[in-house]
Coordinates of C-alpha atoms in Angstrom, one line a residue:
Chain A
M1 CA -26.0 20.6 37.2
R2 CA -25.1 17.8 34.8
A3 CA -21.6 18.1 33.7
K4 CA -21.9 17.2 30.0
Y5 CA -24.6 19.7 29.4
L6 CA -22.6 22.3 31.2
V7 CA -19.7 21.8 28.8
G8 CA -22.1 22.2 25.9
L9 CA -23.5 25.3 27.5
L10 CA -20.0 26.8 27.8
V11 CA -19.3 26.0 24.2
I12 CA -22.5 27.8 23.1
L13 CA -21.8 30.8 25.3
G14 CA -18.3 31.0 23.9
A15 CA -19.6 30.8 20.4
L16 CA -22.2 33.5 21.1
A17 CA -19.6 35.8 22.6
Y18 CA -17.4 35.3 19.6
L19 CA -20.3 35.9 17.2
I20 CA -21.4 39.0 19.0
F21 CA -18.2 40.6 19.9
G22 CA -15.9 39.3 17.2
G23 CA -18.0 38.4 14.2
L24 CA -20.8 40.9 14.3
G25 CA -18.6 43.9 15.2
Q26 CA -16.7 43.4 12.0
N27 CA -19.7 42.6 9.9
L28 CA -22.1 45.3 10.8
V29 CA -20.5 47.1 7.9
Y30 CA -20.5 44.2 5.6
F31 CA -19.1 46.0 2.7
L32 CA -17.7 49.5 1.8
T33 CA -18.8 51.4 -1.2
P34 CA -16.0 52.5 -3.6
S35 CA -16.4 56.2 -2.7
E36 CA -16.2 55.4 1.1
Y37 CA -13.0 53.4 0.4
L38 CA -11.4 56.1 -1.7
Q39 CA -12.2 58.8 0.9
D40 CA -10.5 56.9 3.7
Q41 CA -7.8 54.9 1.9
A42 CA -5.2 55.2 4.6
R43 CA -7.4 53.4 7.1
Y44 CA -7.9 50.4 4.9
Q45 CA -4.3 50.2 3.6
N46 CA -3.1 46.6 3.3
R47 CA -6.2 45.3 4.9
P48 CA -8.6 42.9 3.1
V49 CA -11.8 44.7 2.5
R50 CA -15.2 44.0 0.9
L51 CA -16.3 46.4 -1.8
G52 CA -19.9 46.5 -2.8
G53 CA -21.5 48.1 -5.8
L54 CA -22.8 47.6 -9.3
V55 CA -21.0 46.1 -12.3
K56 CA -20.7 49.0 -14.7
E57 CA -22.4 48.3 -18.0
G58 CA -20.0 47.6 -20.9
T59 CA -16.9 47.1 -18.8
V60 CA -16.9 43.3 -18.2
R61 CA -13.9 41.5 -19.8
Y62 CA -13.5 37.8 -19.2
D63 CA -10.4 36.0 -20.3
K64 CA -11.4 32.3 -20.7
D65 CA -7.9 31.0 -21.0
Q66 CA -6.5 32.9 -18.0
L67 CA -9.7 32.6 -16.1
E68 CA -9.4 36.3 -15.4
L69 CA -12.4 38.6 -14.9
R70 CA -12.0 42.3 -15.2
F71 CA -14.8 44.9 -14.7
I72 CA -15.4 48.3 -13.2
L73 CA -17.3 48.4 -9.9
T74 CA -19.3 51.6 -9.3
D75 CA -21.5 53.1 -6.7
G76 CA -22.6 55.9 -9.0
V77 CA -20.0 58.3 -7.6
A78 CA -16.7 56.5 -7.6
E79 CA -15.4 53.7 -9.8
V80 CA -12.9 51.0 -9.1
P81 CA -11.3 48.6 -11.5
V82 CA -11.5 45.1 -10.3
V83 CA -9.5 42.0 -11.3
H84 CA -10.8 38.7 -10.2
K85 CA -9.1 35.3 -10.8
G86 CA -11.7 32.6 -11.5
T87 CA -14.9 32.1 -13.3
P88 CA -17.7 34.6 -12.7
P89 CA -20.6 33.1 -10.6
G90 CA -23.8 32.1 -12.3
M91 CA -25.8 35.2 -11.8
F92 CA -23.0 37.6 -12.6
K93 CA -23.8 40.1 -15.3
E94 CA -23.6 43.8 -16.2
G95 CA -25.6 46.1 -13.9
Q96 CA -25.7 43.4 -11.2
G97 CA -25.0 44.2 -7.6
V98 CA -21.8 42.5 -6.4
V99 CA -19.6 42.3 -3.3
V100 CA -15.9 41.7 -3.9
E101 CA -13.5 40.6 -1.2
G102 CA -9.9 41.5 -1.8
R103 CA -7.2 44.1 -1.5
F104 CA -6.1 47.1 -3.4
Q105 CA -2.8 46.8 -5.2
E106 CA -1.4 49.6 -7.4
G107 CA -4.8 51.2 -7.9
I108 CA -6.5 47.9 -8.9
F109 CA -8.7 46.0 -6.6
R110 CA -7.7 42.3 -6.7
G111 CA -10.6 40.2 -5.7
T112 CA -10.2 36.9 -4.0
N113 CA -13.9 36.2 -3.7
L114 CA -16.8 37.4 -5.8
L115 CA -20.3 37.4 -4.5
V116 CA -23.5 38.3 -6.4
K117 CA -26.2 40.3 -4.6
H118 CA -29.6 39.6 -6.1
S119 CA -32.7 41.7 -5.5
E120 CA -35.8 40.9 -3.5
T121 CA -37.9 41.0 -6.6
Y122 CA -39.2 37.8 -8.2
Q123 CA -40.7 38.1 -11.6
A124 CA -41.8 35.4 -14.1
P125 CA -40.3 35.7 -17.5
K126 CA -42.5 37.7 -19.9
A127 CA -45.8 36.3 -21.1
G128 CA -46.3 32.7 -22.2
W129 CA -43.0 31.2 -21.1
T130 CA -42.6 27.7 -22.5
P131 CA -40.3 25.0 -21.2
E132 CA -37.9 25.7 -24.1
E133 CA -37.8 29.4 -23.3
V134 CA -37.2 28.6 -19.6
R135 CA -34.4 26.2 -20.5
K136 CA -32.8 29.0 -22.6
L137 CA -33.2 31.4 -19.7
I138 CA -31.4 29.0 -17.4
E139 CA -28.7 28.4 -19.9
E140 CA -28.2 32.1 -20.1
A141 CA -28.2 32.5 -16.3
K142 CA -25.3 30.0 -16.2
Chain B
M1 CA -50.3 21.6 39.2
L2 CA -53.2 19.3 40.2
K3 CA -55.3 19.3 37.1
A4 CA -58.1 16.7 37.3
A5 CA -58.3 15.5 33.7
Q6 CA -54.9 15.0 32.0
P7 CA -55.4 13.7 28.5
D8 CA -53.1 10.9 27.4
R9 CA -53.8 11.1 23.7
P10 CA -54.0 14.1 21.3
D11 CA -57.3 15.9 21.1
A12 CA -59.4 16.4 18.0
L13 CA -58.0 19.9 17.2
T14 CA -54.4 18.5 17.2
W15 CA -55.5 15.8 14.7
V16 CA -57.2 18.4 12.5
F17 CA -54.1 20.5 12.3
L18 CA -51.8 17.6 11.6
G19 CA -54.2 15.9 9.2
L20 CA -55.0 19.0 7.3
G21 CA -51.3 20.1 7.2
L22 CA -50.1 16.7 5.9
L23 CA -53.0 16.5 3.4
L24 CA -52.2 20.0 2.0
L25 CA -48.4 19.5 2.0
P26 CA -48.4 17.8 -1.5
V27 CA -50.7 20.6 -2.8
G28 CA -48.2 23.1 -1.6
L29 CA -45.4 21.1 -3.2
Y30 CA -47.4 21.0 -6.5
L31 CA -47.9 24.8 -6.4
A32 CA -44.3 25.4 -5.6
L33 CA -43.2 23.2 -8.5
S34 CA -45.7 24.7 -11.0
A35 CA -45.0 28.3 -10.1
P36 CA -43.2 30.2 -12.9
P37 CA -39.4 30.4 -12.7
D38 CA -37.8 33.7 -11.8
V39 CA -36.5 35.8 -14.7
N40 CA -33.0 36.1 -13.1
Q41 CA -32.7 32.9 -11.1
G42 CA -34.7 30.5 -13.1
Y43 CA -35.9 27.5 -11.2
L44 CA -33.4 28.3 -8.4
A45 CA -36.0 30.7 -6.9
R46 CA -38.2 27.8 -6.0
I47 CA -36.0 27.0 -2.9
M48 CA -37.9 30.1 -1.6
Y49 CA -41.0 28.0 -1.1
L50 CA -39.2 25.9 1.5
H51 CA -36.7 28.6 2.8
V52 CA -39.3 31.3 3.6
P53 CA -41.8 29.0 5.4
G54 CA -38.9 27.6 7.4
A55 CA -37.7 31.0 8.6
W56 CA -41.2 32.2 9.2
L57 CA -42.0 29.2 11.4
G58 CA -38.7 29.6 13.3
Y59 CA -39.7 33.2 14.1
L60 CA -43.3 32.2 15.0
A61 CA -42.2 29.3 17.2
F62 CA -39.7 31.4 19.1
F63 CA -42.5 34.0 19.6
V64 CA -44.7 31.4 21.0
T65 CA -41.9 30.3 23.3
F66 CA -41.5 33.9 24.4
L67 CA -45.2 34.2 25.2
Y68 CA -45.4 31.0 27.1
S69 CA -42.2 31.7 29.0
L70 CA -43.7 35.0 30.2
L71 CA -46.9 33.1 31.1
Y72 CA -44.9 30.6 33.0
L73 CA -43.1 33.2 35.0
F74 CA -46.4 34.9 36.0
R75 CA -48.5 31.8 36.6
Q76 CA -45.9 29.1 37.5
N77 CA -48.0 26.5 35.7
P78 CA -45.8 23.7 34.3
R79 CA -48.1 23.4 31.3
Y80 CA -46.9 26.7 30.0
D81 CA -43.3 25.6 30.4
R82 CA -44.0 22.5 28.4
V83 CA -45.6 24.5 25.5
A84 CA -42.6 26.9 25.6
L85 CA -40.3 23.8 25.3
A86 CA -42.3 22.2 22.5
S87 CA -42.3 25.4 20.5
A88 CA -38.6 26.1 20.9
E89 CA -37.9 22.6 19.8
I90 CA -39.9 22.9 16.6
G91 CA -38.6 26.4 16.0
L92 CA -35.0 25.1 16.2
V93 CA -35.8 22.5 13.6
F94 CA -37.5 24.9 11.2
M95 CA -34.8 27.6 11.7
G96 CA -32.3 24.8 10.9
L97 CA -34.2 24.1 7.7
A98 CA -34.1 27.8 6.8
L99 CA -30.4 27.8 7.4
V100 CA -29.7 24.7 5.3
T101 CA -32.0 25.7 2.4
G102 CA -30.5 29.2 2.6
M103 CA -27.0 27.8 2.2
L104 CA -28.1 25.6 -0.7
W105 CA -29.7 28.6 -2.3
A106 CA -26.7 30.9 -1.6
R107 CA -24.1 28.8 -3.4
P108 CA -25.6 29.0 -6.9
T109 CA -26.9 32.6 -6.6
W110 CA -24.4 34.5 -4.4
G111 CA -21.5 32.2 -5.1
V112 CA -20.8 31.0 -1.5
Y113 CA -22.5 28.7 0.9
W114 CA -21.9 31.1 3.8
T115 CA -20.7 34.6 4.5
W116 CA -20.7 36.5 7.7
E117 CA -23.2 39.2 6.6
P118 CA -25.7 40.7 9.0
R119 CA -28.8 38.5 8.2
L120 CA -26.8 35.3 8.3
T121 CA -24.8 36.3 11.4
T122 CA -27.9 37.3 13.4
T123 CA -29.7 34.1 12.4
A124 CA -26.7 32.0 13.4
I125 CA -26.8 33.8 16.8
L126 CA -30.5 33.2 17.1
F127 CA -30.0 29.5 16.3
A128 CA -27.1 29.2 18.8
V129 CA -29.2 30.8 21.6
Y130 CA -31.9 28.2 21.2
V131 CA -29.4 25.4 21.2
G132 CA -28.2 26.9 24.4
Y133 CA -31.8 26.8 25.6
F134 CA -31.9 23.1 25.4
L135 CA -28.4 22.6 26.9
L136 CA -29.6 24.7 29.8
R137 CA -32.7 22.6 30.2
G138 CA -30.6 19.5 30.2
A139 CA -28.1 20.9 32.7
I140 CA -30.6 21.6 35.5
E141 CA -32.2 18.8 37.3
D142 CA -34.7 20.6 39.6
P143 CA -37.9 21.0 37.4
E144 CA -38.9 24.3 38.9
L145 CA -35.5 25.9 38.5
R146 CA -35.1 24.4 35.1
A147 CA -38.4 25.9 33.9
K148 CA -37.5 29.3 35.4
A149 CA -34.1 29.5 33.8
A150 CA -35.5 28.2 30.5
A151 CA -38.2 30.9 30.6
A152 CA -35.5 33.6 31.1
V153 CA -33.7 32.4 28.0
G154 CA -37.0 32.0 26.1
I155 CA -37.8 35.7 26.8
L156 CA -34.3 37.2 26.3
G157 CA -33.5 35.0 23.3
F158 CA -36.6 36.3 21.5
I159 CA -35.0 39.8 21.1
N160 CA -32.9 38.2 18.3
V161 CA -36.0 37.6 16.2
P162 CA -36.8 41.3 15.3
I163 CA -33.1 42.0 15.0
S164 CA -32.7 39.1 12.6
Y165 CA -35.8 40.2 10.7
M166 CA -34.8 43.8 10.4
S167 CA -31.1 43.1 9.9
V168 CA -31.4 43.4 6.1
K169 CA -32.8 46.9 6.5
W170 CA -30.6 48.2 9.3
W171 CA -27.3 47.1 8.0
R172 CA -25.7 46.6 4.6
S173 CA -26.3 43.0 3.7
L174 CA -25.7 40.5 0.9
H175 CA -29.1 39.0 1.7
Q176 CA -31.9 40.7 -0.2
T177 CA -34.5 42.7 1.8
Q178 CA -38.0 41.1 2.4
S179 CA -40.0 40.3 -0.7
I180 CA -43.1 40.5 1.3
D181 CA -42.2 43.5 3.4
L182 CA -44.2 43.7 6.6
T183 CA -42.9 47.1 7.5
T184 CA -44.0 48.8 4.3
G185 CA -46.6 46.4 3.0
K186 CA -44.9 46.2 -0.4
I187 CA -44.8 42.9 -2.3
H188 CA -42.1 42.4 -4.9
M189 CA -43.3 39.2 -6.3
D190 CA -45.2 37.8 -9.3
P191 CA -48.8 37.0 -8.2
A192 CA -48.4 33.3 -9.1
M193 CA -45.3 33.0 -7.0
L194 CA -46.9 34.9 -4.2
Q195 CA -49.9 32.5 -4.1
A196 CA -47.7 29.5 -4.0
L197 CA -45.6 31.1 -1.2
L198 CA -48.6 32.1 0.9
F199 CA -50.2 28.7 0.5
N200 CA -47.0 27.0 1.7
L201 CA -46.7 29.5 4.6
F202 CA -50.3 28.5 5.5
V203 CA -49.6 24.7 5.3
F204 CA -46.4 25.0 7.3
T205 CA -48.3 27.0 10.0
L206 CA -51.0 24.3 10.2
L207 CA -48.2 21.7 10.7
Y208 CA -46.6 23.9 13.3
L209 CA -49.8 24.1 15.3
G210 CA -50.3 20.4 15.1
F211 CA -46.6 19.7 16.0
V212 CA -46.6 22.1 19.0
R213 CA -49.8 20.6 20.5
F214 CA -48.5 17.1 19.9
R215 CA -45.1 17.8 21.4
A216 CA -46.5 19.6 24.4
L217 CA -48.7 16.5 25.1
L218 CA -45.6 14.2 24.9
A219 CA -43.8 16.6 27.4
A220 CA -46.8 16.3 29.7
L221 CA -46.7 12.5 29.6
E222 CA -43.0 12.6 30.3
A223 CA -43.5 14.9 33.2
R224 CA -46.2 12.6 34.6
K225 CA -43.8 9.7 34.4
E226 CA -41.0 11.6 36.0
E227 CA -43.3 12.4 39.0
A228 CA -44.6 8.9 39.4

């Protein structure tokens, strides 16, 4: 056995063990839905959780001066008000799937990280897209 | 072991794969750049034409490693070990490409470069296993033992490929499910985008075939030198 490779091998085995037993265990349930959270609140008390769901239509309020984003996250059953400090990511919009990392405080979910979940569908813009229309599309996506 | 004719330069088929692949690569690039933008992601969706072929080749290459590792264990022919090695090496490069392009794509769409969600985590594990494959190869000096140990990793490591592929269906993920879904046969993609993607998948596969044959030949030349 050559020593330097053995060290590398141990590092890799350690990393794998961490990924499988530490990382993956936590991440098999990557996010909770609002209704799952509300059913079992005691369990997630004071723990950072990820909530996943859709941004409810018509509930997005963004305060540009405070950089404060408020919206209601829903899974169709339960709804959770979310407050997130910071600018919304590019693809954030109403009806979009999102995952919010954060904690509950006094009935409001305070997000520290906001991730946008996009779908597996890829569609071209409706008929006859011109470069100008595409540019507008991209501007809007920002 | 004692093959009569050992070639010392690539054969015609290797050149055909490499030549055709390199020739068609600009065509694939042209198709990727002229495909329509996505209605939600705009031009960002074009990273797909690099990201998906990268991941596909990683999976394919690890599958070939798996096959040739099995063959080696049954036949003990060092040639099979060299093909397994060549394929794992190329697979690692393309899986790395898929990871890097995926991170560059994730930042503007999801909002982060990396998150420990199931698809990303299982792919990271897959990548780490094949890094381990090469460390193991480097650690063992006896060629026969080296080939056997490597074959074991090549076979066991492959189990991560279907897990990684299915992870977006089995667990809740941030990563979207397959746009070309092999389990249901459904395609969620504009025909123009699909054509560009399929063409790039084809070109990358040609390049893979060329690379793996070329790399296996290099490994054979190395082995011959080691013996001499």
